[in-house]
Amino acid sequence: MSHTKRVLTGIQSTGVPHLGNVLGAMLPAIEMSNRPGVEAYLFIADLHSLTTIRDTATLRNNTLAVAAAWLALGFDTNKNVLYRQSDVTLVTELTWYLNCMAPYPMLANAHSFKDRQNRLAEVNGGLFTYPVLMAADILLYDAHEVPVGKDQKQHLEITRDLAGAFNRAYGENTLVVPKSVINEQVKVVPGTDGQKMSKSYNNFLGIFAPEKELKKQVMGIITDSTPLEEPKDPDSCNVFKLYELVATQEQKASLRDRYQRGGLGYGHAKKELLELLLEQFREPRAAFDQYMTDTGMIEEKLAEGAAKARNTAKNTLNRVREALGFSV
Ligand code: ADP
Ligand code: TRP
């Protein structure tokens, strides 16, 4: 056992990450993965996405875009591991063992299923056992800590329960029982309409999108109708709220002052926001484009990650199979 703390988390492959994903989840995770003594396992949960996405090209493109975004933002794959869930098929074997430990009421109570309880015809077996695959994702890699948002808290409790039940039946210390790290105070990045930025509300800023598209989104930010020459309140303005999430102290103070003095139009403020975003994300945007035009580079990185992940997975599964009395 090394002294490295293994931190693991999964990201669904539902689209190209937007500014909310980047500021709220990805950059903090990268910061954490860079800390000494931490080894981060980060994977793209394409097997989970299969419960809802049926289109091969969509799933593949989403997966590549998510990987490209992590790489472009500087996730260090020498120190850490970036892989695609479906590349390590051993996870489905562990899922089966854990399925046999999962009582029906526990699964019926899970949010992933419960949220669709009134549309049962749309629920497939994969969706019903979604938390079991998630438990296998975590337990297969002996993760110590799993940082997730509040919405995943229940799934982590299920993971801990399943690991505990397995260990009681087949030997303590077979599986590492992980700690959940719920980040309660993640900053909520507002969307172009002032609600939480989300793919599902179509109010996002596609920070990796072509400049023209990003410009259109920025120009579409909803503002009030205060005339150009009048003073404006920066704190109730969607443009300023986004600006202050990326600007330096000086830039913030300067724009705040010009809002309050009057004579600054919202159109101008939007232009400044766009320029700031393009400037701050110049390198990641260029890197993202490069990865997406040469997806072989992404595949190479993912293959490297899969090899490392598979190695860890094999060790765990040998321990599990031995405990179950199966051949190793
Ligand atoms: P979306 O709402 O666009 O579908 P997801 O639910 O896939 O986004 O979120 C992926 C990650 O990004 C999660 O960790 C989530 O907490 C974070 N995230 C999403 N939207 C925001 C936001 N507006 N502000 C901060 N973090 C966000
Ligand atoms: N269910 C998680 C989500 O929707 C994604 C996920 C899959 C995950 N497996 C995981 C997160 C394992 C943490 C650990 O956000």
mmCIF file of C-alpha atoms in Angstrom, residues 100-313:
data_model
loop_
_atom_site.group_PDB
_atom_site.id
_atom_site.type_symbol
_atom_site.label_atom_id
_atom_site.label_comp_id
_atom_site.label_asym_id
_atom_site.label_seq_id
_atom_site.Cartn_x
_atom_site.Cartn_y
_atom_site.Cartn_z
ATOM 1 C CA CYS A 100 -26.169 -9.893 -6.306
ATOM 2 C CA MET A 101 -25.649 -7.902 -3.098
ATOM 3 C CA ALA A 102 -28.100 -5.127 -3.929
ATOM 4 C CA PRO A 103 -31.561 -5.485 -2.346
ATOM 5 C CA TYR A 104 -34.500 -4.483 -4.520
ATOM 6 C CA PRO A 105 -35.709 -1.703 -2.152
ATOM 7 C CA MET A 106 -32.274 -0.077 -2.234
ATOM 8 C CA LEU A 107 -32.368 0.099 -6.022
ATOM 9 C CA ALA A 108 -36.010 1.165 -6.133
ATOM 10 C CA ASN A 109 -35.126 4.028 -3.797
ATOM 11 C CA ALA A 110 -32.229 5.392 -5.843
ATOM 12 C CA HIS A 111 -32.830 8.809 -7.416
ATOM 13 C CA SER A 112 -31.644 7.699 -10.847
ATOM 14 C CA PHE A 113 -34.639 5.334 -10.914
ATOM 15 C CA LYS A 114 -37.097 7.128 -8.661
ATOM 16 C CA ASP A 115 -37.054 10.275 -10.789
ATOM 17 C CA ARG A 116 -38.568 8.251 -13.635
ATOM 18 C CA GLN A 117 -40.934 6.148 -11.600
ATOM 19 C CA ASN A 118 -43.983 7.626 -13.275
ATOM 20 C CA ARG A 119 -42.584 6.766 -16.716
ATOM 21 C CA LEU A 120 -41.717 3.143 -16.041
ATOM 22 C CA ALA A 121 -41.912 2.115 -19.693
ATOM 23 C CA GLU A 122 -38.808 4.285 -20.257
ATOM 24 C CA VAL A 123 -36.808 2.584 -17.515
ATOM 25 C CA ASN A 124 -34.388 -0.062 -18.739
ATOM 26 C CA GLY A 125 -32.430 -2.524 -16.610
ATOM 27 C CA GLY A 126 -29.302 -0.419 -16.993
ATOM 28 C CA LEU A 127 -31.033 2.588 -15.552
ATOM 29 C CA PHE A 128 -32.484 0.579 -12.688
ATOM 30 C CA THR A 129 -29.037 -0.705 -11.697
ATOM 31 C CA TYR A 130 -27.250 2.588 -12.512
ATOM 32 C CA PRO A 131 -25.962 2.976 -8.909
ATOM 33 C CA VAL A 132 -24.507 -0.543 -8.960
ATOM 34 C CA LEU A 133 -22.364 0.206 -12.008
ATOM 35 C CA MET A 134 -21.353 3.412 -10.269
ATOM 36 C CA ALA A 135 -20.365 1.436 -7.158
ATOM 37 C CA ALA A 136 -18.305 -0.905 -9.341
ATOM 38 C CA ASP A 137 -16.622 2.128 -10.961
ATOM 39 C CA ILE A 138 -15.425 3.226 -7.568
ATOM 40 C CA LEU A 139 -14.683 -0.084 -5.829
ATOM 41 C CA LEU A 140 -12.779 -1.540 -8.794
ATOM 42 C CA TYR A 141 -10.050 1.052 -8.323
ATOM 43 C CA ASP A 142 -9.713 1.055 -4.522
ATOM 44 C CA ALA A 143 -10.666 4.722 -4.444
ATOM 45 C CA HIS A 144 -10.261 6.443 -1.085
ATOM 46 C CA GLU A 145 -12.180 9.586 -1.885
ATOM 47 C CA VAL A 146 -14.902 10.377 -4.397
ATOM 48 C CA PRO A 147 -15.629 14.069 -4.927
ATOM 49 C CA VAL A 148 -19.106 14.639 -6.391
ATOM 50 C CA GLY A 149 -21.961 17.124 -6.323
ATOM 51 C CA LYS A 150 -24.853 16.881 -3.875
ATOM 52 C CA ASP A 151 -27.014 15.052 -6.416
ATOM 53 C CA GLN A 152 -24.696 12.036 -6.278
ATOM 54 C CA LYS A 153 -24.626 11.738 -2.491
ATOM 55 C CA GLN A 154 -27.178 8.937 -2.346
ATOM 56 C CA HIS A 155 -25.328 6.938 -4.993
ATOM 57 C CA LEU A 156 -22.203 7.103 -2.871
ATOM 58 C CA GLU A 157 -24.078 5.891 0.164
ATOM 59 C CA ILE A 158 -25.207 2.934 -1.921
ATOM 60 C CA THR A 159 -21.573 2.322 -2.895
ATOM 61 C CA ARG A 160 -20.502 2.298 0.736
ATOM 62 C CA ASP A 161 -23.393 -0.024 1.677
ATOM 63 C CA LEU A 162 -22.570 -2.466 -1.097
ATOM 64 C CA ALA A 163 -18.879 -2.500 -0.196
ATOM 65 C CA GLY A 164 -19.765 -3.089 3.465
ATOM 66 C CA ALA A 165 -22.178 -5.919 2.617
ATOM 67 C CA PHE A 166 -19.612 -7.549 0.348
ATOM 68 C CA ASN A 167 -16.878 -7.346 2.955
ATOM 69 C CA ARG A 168 -19.130 -8.780 5.675
ATOM 70 C CA ALA A 169 -20.018 -11.734 3.465
ATOM 71 C CA TYR A 170 -16.628 -12.441 1.887
ATOM 72 C CA GLY A 171 -14.001 -10.986 4.164
ATOM 73 C CA GLU A 172 -13.246 -7.570 5.586
ATOM 74 C CA ASN A 173 -10.651 -5.652 3.586
ATOM 75 C CA THR A 174 -11.653 -7.184 0.270
ATOM 76 C CA LEU A 175 -13.029 -3.886 -0.948
ATOM 77 C CA VAL A 176 -11.906 -0.411 0.080
ATOM 78 C CA VAL A 177 -14.882 1.504 1.498
ATOM 79 C CA PRO A 178 -14.576 4.980 -0.010
ATOM 80 C CA LYS A 179 -15.263 8.334 1.596
ATOM 81 C CA SER A 180 -17.537 10.680 -0.258
ATOM 82 C CA VAL A 181 -16.472 14.279 -0.549
ATOM 83 C CA ILE A 182 -19.546 16.359 -1.179
ATOM 84 C CA ASN A 183 -18.683 19.779 -2.351
ATOM 85 C CA GLU A 184 -21.563 21.819 -0.919
ATOM 86 C CA GLN A 185 -20.261 25.284 -1.721
ATOM 87 C CA VAL A 186 -19.440 24.893 -5.396
ATOM 88 C CA LYS A 187 -19.970 28.198 -7.063
ATOM 89 C CA VAL A 188 -23.011 28.198 -9.282
ATOM 90 C CA VAL A 189 -22.198 29.763 -12.613
ATOM 91 C CA PRO A 190 -25.213 31.664 -13.937
ATOM 92 C CA GLY A 191 -26.394 31.131 -17.501
ATOM 93 C CA THR A 192 -27.198 33.759 -20.119
ATOM 94 C CA ASP A 193 -30.713 34.072 -18.634
ATOM 95 C CA GLY A 194 -29.603 34.302 -14.997
ATOM 96 C CA GLN A 195 -30.676 30.759 -14.059
ATOM 97 C CA LYS A 196 -27.995 28.137 -13.306
ATOM 98 C CA MET A 197 -26.027 27.510 -16.483
ATOM 99 C CA SER A 198 -26.984 24.103 -17.860
ATOM 100 C CA LYS A 199 -27.069 22.145 -21.082
ATOM 101 C CA SER A 200 -30.702 21.389 -20.407
ATOM 102 C CA TYR A 201 -31.713 25.088 -20.203
ATOM 103 C CA ASN A 202 -29.806 26.014 -23.353
ATOM 104 C CA ASN A 203 -28.427 29.067 -21.549
ATOM 105 C CA PHE A 204 -24.776 28.105 -21.613
ATOM 106 C CA LEU A 205 -21.592 29.709 -22.866
ATOM 107 C CA GLY A 206 -19.772 27.130 -24.965
ATOM 108 C CA ILE A 207 -16.287 28.020 -23.905
ATOM 109 C CA PHE A 208 -14.839 25.529 -26.440
ATOM 110 C CA ALA A 209 -17.177 26.576 -29.272
ATOM 111 C CA PRO A 210 -15.978 28.518 -32.350
ATOM 112 C CA GLU A 211 -15.599 32.253 -31.672
ATOM 113 C CA LYS A 212 -18.656 33.161 -33.737
ATOM 114 C CA GLU A 213 -20.882 30.847 -31.750
ATOM 115 C CA LEU A 214 -19.515 31.992 -28.396
ATOM 116 C CA LYS A 215 -19.996 35.615 -29.495
ATOM 117 C CA LYS A 216 -23.625 34.961 -30.338
ATOM 118 C CA GLN A 217 -24.186 33.404 -26.924
ATOM 119 C CA VAL A 218 -22.496 36.288 -25.105
ATOM 120 C CA MET A 219 -24.457 38.864 -27.095
ATOM 121 C CA GLY A 220 -27.624 36.961 -26.162
ATOM 122 C CA ILE A 221 -27.116 37.456 -22.411
ATOM 123 C CA ILE A 222 -30.296 38.910 -20.985
ATOM 124 C CA THR A 223 -30.015 42.423 -19.508
ATOM 125 C CA ASP A 224 -32.526 45.052 -18.377
ATOM 126 C CA SER A 225 -33.407 48.140 -20.397
ATOM 127 C CA THR A 226 -31.500 50.823 -18.464
ATOM 128 C CA PRO A 227 -30.448 53.432 -21.079
ATOM 129 C CA LEU A 228 -26.781 53.629 -22.022
ATOM 130 C CA GLU A 229 -26.038 56.898 -20.242
ATOM 131 C CA GLU A 230 -27.569 55.918 -16.873
ATOM 132 C CA PRO A 231 -25.673 54.315 -13.969
ATOM 133 C CA LYS A 232 -26.186 50.551 -13.705
ATOM 134 C CA ASP A 233 -26.067 48.035 -10.880
ATOM 135 C CA PRO A 234 -23.282 45.517 -11.650
ATOM 136 C CA ASP A 235 -24.468 43.063 -8.996
ATOM 137 C CA SER A 236 -27.829 42.493 -10.616
ATOM 138 C CA CYS A 237 -26.439 42.225 -14.164
ATOM 139 C CA ASN A 238 -25.913 38.809 -15.785
ATOM 140 C CA VAL A 239 -23.019 40.138 -17.850
ATOM 141 C CA PHE A 240 -21.134 41.413 -14.814
ATOM 142 C CA LYS A 241 -21.855 38.245 -12.808
ATOM 143 C CA LEU A 242 -20.144 36.202 -15.500
ATOM 144 C CA TYR A 243 -17.364 38.744 -15.958
ATOM 145 C CA GLU A 244 -16.435 38.696 -12.285
ATOM 146 C CA LEU A 245 -15.993 34.913 -12.320
ATOM 147 C CA VAL A 246 -13.071 35.176 -14.737
ATOM 148 C CA ALA A 247 -11.656 38.690 -14.301
ATOM 149 C CA THR A 248 -8.743 39.846 -12.151
ATOM 150 C CA GLN A 249 -9.434 42.144 -9.175
ATOM 151 C CA GLU A 250 -8.361 45.150 -11.219
ATOM 152 C CA GLN A 251 -10.509 44.294 -14.213
ATOM 153 C CA LYS A 252 -13.498 43.739 -11.915
ATOM 154 C CA ALA A 253 -13.004 47.032 -10.105
ATOM 155 C CA SER A 254 -12.648 48.909 -13.374
ATOM 156 C CA LEU A 255 -15.805 47.491 -14.956
ATOM 157 C CA ARG A 256 -17.766 47.904 -11.705
ATOM 158 C CA ASP A 257 -16.771 51.554 -11.625
ATOM 159 C CA ARG A 258 -17.842 52.143 -15.220
ATOM 160 C CA TYR A 259 -21.207 50.440 -14.591
ATOM 161 C CA GLN A 260 -21.855 52.747 -11.656
ATOM 162 C CA ARG A 261 -20.730 55.916 -13.388
ATOM 163 C CA GLY A 262 -23.108 55.535 -16.328
ATOM 164 C CA GLY A 263 -22.240 55.904 -19.987
ATOM 165 C CA LEU A 264 -21.471 52.228 -20.398
ATOM 166 C CA GLY A 265 -23.889 50.248 -22.588
ATOM 167 C CA TYR A 266 -24.615 46.575 -22.030
ATOM 168 C CA GLY A 267 -23.441 45.858 -25.566
ATOM 169 C CA HIS A 268 -20.044 47.211 -24.646
ATOM 170 C CA ALA A 269 -19.919 45.223 -21.410
ATOM 171 C CA LYS A 270 -20.718 42.074 -23.404
ATOM 172 C CA LYS A 271 -17.856 42.808 -25.794
ATOM 173 C CA GLU A 272 -15.495 43.103 -22.850
ATOM 174 C CA LEU A 273 -16.764 39.826 -21.436
ATOM 175 C CA LEU A 274 -16.238 38.091 -24.783
ATOM 176 C CA GLU A 275 -12.708 39.469 -25.090
ATOM 177 C CA LEU A 276 -11.896 38.392 -21.567
ATOM 178 C CA LEU A 277 -13.184 34.857 -22.166
ATOM 179 C CA LEU A 278 -11.259 34.543 -25.420
ATOM 180 C CA GLU A 279 -8.136 35.829 -23.706
ATOM 181 C CA GLN A 280 -8.405 33.702 -20.555
ATOM 182 C CA PHE A 281 -9.200 30.526 -22.444
ATOM 183 C CA ARG A 282 -6.990 31.144 -25.486
ATOM 184 C CA GLU A 283 -4.725 28.170 -24.851
ATOM 185 C CA PRO A 284 -7.368 25.622 -23.811
ATOM 186 C CA ARG A 285 -9.526 26.630 -26.794
ATOM 187 C CA ALA A 286 -6.644 26.136 -29.214
ATOM 188 C CA ALA A 287 -5.685 22.843 -27.580
ATOM 189 C CA PHE A 288 -9.295 21.642 -27.699
ATOM 190 C CA ASP A 289 -9.518 22.360 -31.439
ATOM 191 C CA GLN A 290 -6.272 20.575 -32.024
ATOM 192 C CA TYR A 291 -7.438 17.494 -30.158
ATOM 193 C CA MET A 292 -10.777 17.460 -31.939
ATOM 194 C CA THR A 293 -9.151 17.692 -35.374
ATOM 195 C CA ASP A 294 -6.699 14.936 -34.522
ATOM 196 C CA THR A 295 -8.762 12.586 -32.364
ATOM 197 C CA GLY A 296 -5.957 10.021 -32.667
ATOM 198 C CA MET A 297 -4.157 12.059 -30.013
ATOM 199 C CA ILE A 298 -7.125 11.691 -27.663
ATOM 200 C CA GLU A 299 -7.362 7.982 -28.399
ATOM 201 C CA GLU A 300 -3.683 7.609 -27.582
ATOM 202 C CA LYS A 301 -4.101 9.325 -24.216
ATOM 203 C CA LEU A 302 -7.197 7.275 -23.424
ATOM 204 C CA ALA A 303 -5.424 4.032 -24.346
ATOM 205 C CA GLU A 304 -2.577 4.952 -22.019
ATOM 206 C CA GLY A 305 -5.061 5.651 -19.241
ATOM 207 C CA ALA A 306 -6.978 2.444 -19.914
ATOM 208 C CA ALA A 307 -3.791 0.377 -19.605
ATOM 209 C CA LYS A 308 -3.038 1.887 -16.190
ATOM 210 C CA ALA A 309 -6.642 1.546 -15.051
ATOM 211 C CA ARG A 310 -6.871 -2.057 -16.250
ATOM 212 C CA ASN A 311 -3.828 -2.942 -14.219
ATOM 213 C CA THR A 312 -5.375 -1.616 -11.008
ATOM 214 C CA ALA A 313 -8.714 -3.212 -11.878
#
